[in-house]
Each structure stands twice: as C-alpha cells, then as structure tokens.
Amino acid sequence: MINVVELIERKKRGQALAPDELRALLGGFLSREVPDYQMAAWLMAVVWRGMTDEETLALTEAMVASGATMDWPELDRPTVDKHSTGGVGDKTSIVLVPLMAAAGAAFVKMSGRGLGHTGGTLDKLEAIPGFQCELPLEQMRAQVARIGCALVGQSPELVPGDKQVYALRDVTGTVDSVPLIASSIMSKKLAAGARSIVLDVKIGSGAFMQTREDARILANALVRIGNQAGRQTRAVLSAMHQPLGRAVGNALEVREAIDTLRGDGPADLWALTLELGAQLLEMTGLAPSRAEGEQMLIRLRDSGAGAAKLAELIAAQGGDARVVEAPETLAAAPVVRPFAADADGWVAAADARTIGDAALGLGAGRMTKADAVDPAVGVEVLARIGDRVTAGQPLATVHARTDEAADAAFARLRAAFRLSPESVPAADEPFEIVR
Ligand code: URA
C-alpha cells in the first residue's frame, strides 16, 4: 500500500517521484482507493513544483495503461496522427486528413467537441447531413484499411484515466500545468497507436498558450514524451491571434475546408495544412524531405485527389458526400449581415477569442457540455491584421438565426476589431518547428 501523504509531501518539496510510485498513485485514484482530496493535493503540488521528464513520461504511460490501446498490424501504410491545442476557426484536420490518406498514410483522427470559444472538429463534421462520428471499432478499422482514414470521436475505451483526472483538474484549478497538459494530450495520442505524430501548438488570444515562450515549453514537453515513447514526434508553433482562415462556425468551416481542398481556400489555412502535412510526410518517409512533402500535397490538392478522398470519407461515415461538389447545399443561416468598418485605417486586432465568443453567442458552440450547436450560424472574418480598410467596408459577415442574435454578435465584433490610423504589419509569423 502506498503512503499517499508521503508522495504529496515529497512533491510539495519539489522532489521527483519514481515511476512505480506514480503508477501506484494513478492506479489508486482510478480504483477509488486514493480519494479525490489527496489526488487534488498532489495535482496542486505538481502545478507549483512541476515534474521531471522521467516523471512526465511515467505518468503518461500510466495513463495509457488505464485503458485499451490500438495498433494497426493489418495496415501496409505508415500511421500518422495530429493534435491541435485548440483555437478559433481551426478546420485543419478536415483538410489534412484526406490529403494525407491520398498521399498513402493511414490517418485515424480522434477529435473532440467544442467547449467555450474553441470549436470542435466533431461539431463541424456533424454539419454534414448524416455524418456519423461514433463508429464501432471494427467498422473503423475496416474503413481505415479500405480508404486510409477516419474522422471520429475520442474512443471512451482509450485512456479513461485522463477523463477522470481531467474532471478533477477542472474543478481544482489544476489544469494549467505543462506536465499535466502534456501527459493528458500525449496519453491519448500514444494510445491511438500512430507511429508519427505532429502537434499544432497555437499561440495567442484564441489559444491555450498566450505567449511564444509558454507555447515553446509545452511543445518541447509534448515532443519529448512522444519521442521517448518511441514515436516520431514534432510540433509546429502557429499563431492564433486572429481566427485561422475566414470561417468560424460549423457549416461555414466545412465549406471553407472543401474550398481549400479545391484550391480556393484562405492562404493561412493552406499554409498550416502544408506545414503539418509536410512534416508528417517527411517523418513517415512517404516524402524524402519536407519540401518534397509540400510539393506532394500541392499535387494532391491540384489533381482533386484530396477532395475525392474527403468525399469517400464522408460517404464511408454515412454522410452526404454531394456536399464536396456542392458545399452551398450545407445548412445556411436565415439572417446574413455585413459588419462594416466605422473608419478608414489598418486592422490592428481581429481578436480570435472575442470572435470565437461572438460565434458562440450565435449558437455555433456550447457554453456547457449539454448545449446543442446550430450548424448554420457563425462569423466570416473578411479582414486580417495589417489590412488597409475604408469606412463602410465589411470586416466580417454575421450568419445568425435571428436579428437579435446578429445584434449581439455585432456588439462583440465591435470589441474584437481595432483599427489604427497608422499602418500595422501583418500578424502571420513563420512557423517554428520543435523536434
Ligand atoms: N487538452 C487536453 O487534452 N488535456 C489537457 O490537459 C489540456 C488540453
């Protein structure tokens, strides 16, 4: 029997615990022998004292061992995975997954639902009529063997320990700890079984990490766990000061993802998709270099192979694949109103967090886990930081269920956009790669 008080005391003094002590602590918590208050005390000690790399890996592996794990011996393709730390307008997976499958990889992307100002890939996909995110495991395996990809919900059988620990962290002020975040994210990636993993760590107002320094620390922690666990892992630091692409809201984002696969999407979304995909292609050896990986992705987009693979994926998961040819048939909101600049100037802010809140207020996201989302509503952001605009020019388009909802979104957009009388540089920063 472990002495939990001693483990809490040692962590409080900043000492490292041994892997078997961490396994026993987590195991005790999951079997209800260690009560919530002791686990919470230990979590708070970790928030203040941190964990060594060895401890973080041991906790991650103990989390993985709390449930089932997947591997893919039947596949003759390299397995890949991706995780984003979350942002506003981030529909990258819907573009990247089919392109990577068309490139010859096997990509099982398990995603979440949106909560608060960040959207979730599952909510976006469910804007496609009929699309099923919850697939029986055997059906998913058969689909991946047949078409190379699946876009599904997080399987409850994988890493159940993370769910329990996260629920306690959520109510004890212990979410914001790099080793705890890193072990939570990486345990789910390791359990899903892919051999090459790319992590999109976002920086800015719409992101978990507000500064480059913090994002770099998290990226390093994630990459170290992945590599130490024997997976090829890299992170890409990307900006989230303003939304990614133009569309924020579920059907609007699916439409933008389809446009991007057809060569007609926003430049920032395509650039991020290329970077994440080229890193994966280089890691798997499907491309001999990052640059050649990028060329491969461009060819797959231009030939229509990426869009065709998305149609195949949608059909395989019960959705109406005709949306790929006719994205204008996706749900549309009855009230569509331009939000215009009130002066001439340069866009100094198009704050991701506040625009995410405007979309949430329209019904595109959920405040509590039980809320339903409206697929049709959202915001299209038409002006980016650094753009020159004139009075009366639309900065955004609001897609709302009612005029009242549109008015409320306008109030938020007034706070989100700031115009400067002097020129402002564009906010797009080069990607930083952590490996
Ligand atoms: N996302 C996760 O999956 N876990 C965390 O702890 C934080 C963000």
PDB file of C-alpha atoms and ligand atoms in Angstrom, residues 83 85 162 166 169 175 180-182 184-185 188 208, ligand 1:
ATOM      1  CA  HIS A  83      -3.299  17.173 -32.424  1.00  0.00           C
ATOM      2  CA  THR A  85      -4.059  22.599 -28.794  1.00  0.00           C
ATOM      3  CA  ASP A 162      -7.398  11.009 -18.440  1.00  0.00           C
ATOM      4  CA  TYR A 166      -9.151  15.938 -16.111  1.00  0.00           C
ATOM      5  CA  ARG A 169      -8.262  19.157 -12.512  1.00  0.00           C
ATOM      6  CA  VAL A 175      -5.453  22.453 -15.438  1.00  0.00           C
ATOM      7  CA  LEU A 180      -0.186  17.598 -16.686  1.00  0.00           C
ATOM      8  CA  ILE A 181      -1.372  19.027 -20.023  1.00  0.00           C
ATOM      9  CA  ALA A 182       1.399  17.220 -21.899  1.00  0.00           C
ATOM     10  CA  SER A 184      -3.046  14.278 -20.901  1.00  0.00           C
ATOM     11  CA  ILE A 185      -2.618  15.090 -24.605  1.00  0.00           C
ATOM     12  CA  LYS A 188      -4.395   9.915 -25.966  1.00  0.00           C
ATOM     13  CA  PHE A 208      -4.399  27.805 -24.551  1.00  0.00           C
TER      14      PHE A 208
HETATM   15  N1  URA B   1      -6.220  19.261 -23.727  1.00  0.00           N
HETATM   16  C1  URA B   1      -6.122  18.026 -23.199  1.00  0.00           C
HETATM   17  O1  URA B   1      -6.416  17.034 -23.850  1.00  0.00           O
HETATM   18  N2  URA B   1      -5.684  17.914 -21.928  1.00  0.00           N
HETATM   19  C2  URA B   1      -5.320  18.963 -21.169  1.00  0.00           C
HETATM   20  O2  URA B   1      -4.915  18.798 -20.038  1.00  0.00           O
HETATM   21  C3  URA B   1      -5.444  20.250 -21.738  1.00  0.00           C
HETATM   22  C4  URA B   1      -5.895  20.366 -23.034  1.00  0.00           C
END
